[in-house]
CSV table of C-alpha atoms in Angstrom, one decimal:
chain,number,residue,atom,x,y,z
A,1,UNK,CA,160.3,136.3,-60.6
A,2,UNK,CA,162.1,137.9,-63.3
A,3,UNK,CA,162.0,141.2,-65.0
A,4,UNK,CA,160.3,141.9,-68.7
A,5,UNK,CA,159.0,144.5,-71.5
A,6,UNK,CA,155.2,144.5,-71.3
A,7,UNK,CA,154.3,142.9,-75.0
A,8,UNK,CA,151.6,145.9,-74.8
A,9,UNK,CA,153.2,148.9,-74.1
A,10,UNK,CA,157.0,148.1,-73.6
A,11,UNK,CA,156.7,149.6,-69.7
A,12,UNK,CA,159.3,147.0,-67.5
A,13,UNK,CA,157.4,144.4,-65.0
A,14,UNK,CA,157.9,141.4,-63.3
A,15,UNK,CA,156.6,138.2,-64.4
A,16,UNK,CA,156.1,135.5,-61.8
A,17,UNK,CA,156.2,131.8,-61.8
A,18,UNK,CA,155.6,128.7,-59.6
A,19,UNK,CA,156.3,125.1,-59.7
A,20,UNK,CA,153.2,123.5,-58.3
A,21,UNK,CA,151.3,119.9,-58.6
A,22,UNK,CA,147.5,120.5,-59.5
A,23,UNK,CA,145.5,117.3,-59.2
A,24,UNK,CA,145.1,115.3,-63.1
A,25,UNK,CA,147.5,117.6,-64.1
A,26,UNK,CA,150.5,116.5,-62.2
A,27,UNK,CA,153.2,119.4,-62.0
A,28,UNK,CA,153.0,122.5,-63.7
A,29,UNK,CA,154.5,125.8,-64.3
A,30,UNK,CA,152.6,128.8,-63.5
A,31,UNK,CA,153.3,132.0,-65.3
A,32,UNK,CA,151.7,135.0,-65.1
A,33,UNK,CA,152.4,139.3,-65.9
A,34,UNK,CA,150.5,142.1,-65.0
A,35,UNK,CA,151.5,145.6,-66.3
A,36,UNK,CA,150.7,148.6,-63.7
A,37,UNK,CA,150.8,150.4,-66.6
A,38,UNK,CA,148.7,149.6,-69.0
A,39,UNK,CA,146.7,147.1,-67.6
A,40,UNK,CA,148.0,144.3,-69.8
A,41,UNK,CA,147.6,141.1,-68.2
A,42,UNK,CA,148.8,137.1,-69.2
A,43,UNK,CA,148.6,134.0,-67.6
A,44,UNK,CA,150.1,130.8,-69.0
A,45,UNK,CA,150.3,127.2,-67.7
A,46,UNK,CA,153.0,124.8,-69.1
A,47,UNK,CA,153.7,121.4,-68.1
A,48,UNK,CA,156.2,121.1,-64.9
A,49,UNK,CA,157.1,117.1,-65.7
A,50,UNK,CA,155.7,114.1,-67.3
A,51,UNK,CA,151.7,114.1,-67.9
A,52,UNK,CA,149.4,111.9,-66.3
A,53,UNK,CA,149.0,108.6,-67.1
A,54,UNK,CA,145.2,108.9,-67.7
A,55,UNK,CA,143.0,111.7,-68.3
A,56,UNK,CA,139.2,112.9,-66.9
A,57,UNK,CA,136.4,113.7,-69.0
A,58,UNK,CA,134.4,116.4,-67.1
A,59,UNK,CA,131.2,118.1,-68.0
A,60,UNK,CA,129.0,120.8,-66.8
A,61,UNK,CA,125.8,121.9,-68.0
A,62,UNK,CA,125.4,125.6,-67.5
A,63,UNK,CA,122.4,127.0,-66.6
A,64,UNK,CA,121.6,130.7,-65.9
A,65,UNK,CA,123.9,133.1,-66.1
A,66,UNK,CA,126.3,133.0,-62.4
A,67,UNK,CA,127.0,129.2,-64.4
A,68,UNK,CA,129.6,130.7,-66.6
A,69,UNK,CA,131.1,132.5,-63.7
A,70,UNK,CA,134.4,129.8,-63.0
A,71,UNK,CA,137.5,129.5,-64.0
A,72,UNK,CA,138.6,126.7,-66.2
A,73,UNK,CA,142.3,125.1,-66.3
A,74,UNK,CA,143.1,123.8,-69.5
A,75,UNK,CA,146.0,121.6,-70.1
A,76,UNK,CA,147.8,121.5,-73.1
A,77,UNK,CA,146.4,118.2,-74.2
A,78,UNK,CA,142.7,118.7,-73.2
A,79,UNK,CA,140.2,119.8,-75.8
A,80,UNK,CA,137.4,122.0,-74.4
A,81,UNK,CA,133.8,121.7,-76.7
A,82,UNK,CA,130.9,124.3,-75.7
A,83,UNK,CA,128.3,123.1,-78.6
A,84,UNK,CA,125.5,126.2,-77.8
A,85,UNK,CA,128.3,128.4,-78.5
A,86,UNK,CA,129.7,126.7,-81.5
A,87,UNK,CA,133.2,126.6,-80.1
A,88,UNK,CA,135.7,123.5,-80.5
A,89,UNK,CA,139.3,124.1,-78.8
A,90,UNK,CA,141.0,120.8,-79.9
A,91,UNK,CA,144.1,119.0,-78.3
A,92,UNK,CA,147.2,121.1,-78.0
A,93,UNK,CA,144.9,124.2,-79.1
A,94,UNK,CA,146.5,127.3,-77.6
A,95,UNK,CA,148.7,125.2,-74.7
A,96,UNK,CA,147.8,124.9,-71.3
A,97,UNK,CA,145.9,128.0,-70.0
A,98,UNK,CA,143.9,129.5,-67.3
């Protein structure tokens, strides 16, 4: 862990990060800051070492409301489509994130 200036409100705080292996994404980096200040909080995933050699297609089909209640980790080559909301995150769209 390190020390930095909130991007929000310039208050110090530590950011953390871990080195871990997450199945189909191999290793990763794990960053992630959260101000007792102002609230602010970021989370970012970046890739830890080489990708894997092949990639998943997965697909869920929401229904009701406690559906949309997950978390999703995207990696920075995935693309994530959600058609009833009109929304298309393509490859390398925004990096990896959680």
């Amino acid at each position: 862990r390190f020390q930095i200036d909130c991007p929000a409100c310039g208050c110090g705080g530590w950011e953390r990060m871990l080195l871990t292996r997450i199945p189909h994404f191999g290793e990763v980096l794990l960053m992630c800051y959260a101000c007792d200040r102002c609230g602010f909080r970021n989370t970012e995933v970046k890739p830890g070492g080489a990708a894997e050699p092949l990639g998943r297609r997965i697909e869920v089909r929401v229904q009701g409301a406690s559906g949309w209640d997950r978390m999703v980790l995207k990696g920075h080559a995935a693309s994530v489509v959600i058609p009833e909301l009109e929304l298309e995150m393509a490859s390398g769209t925004m990096g990896g994130m959680l």
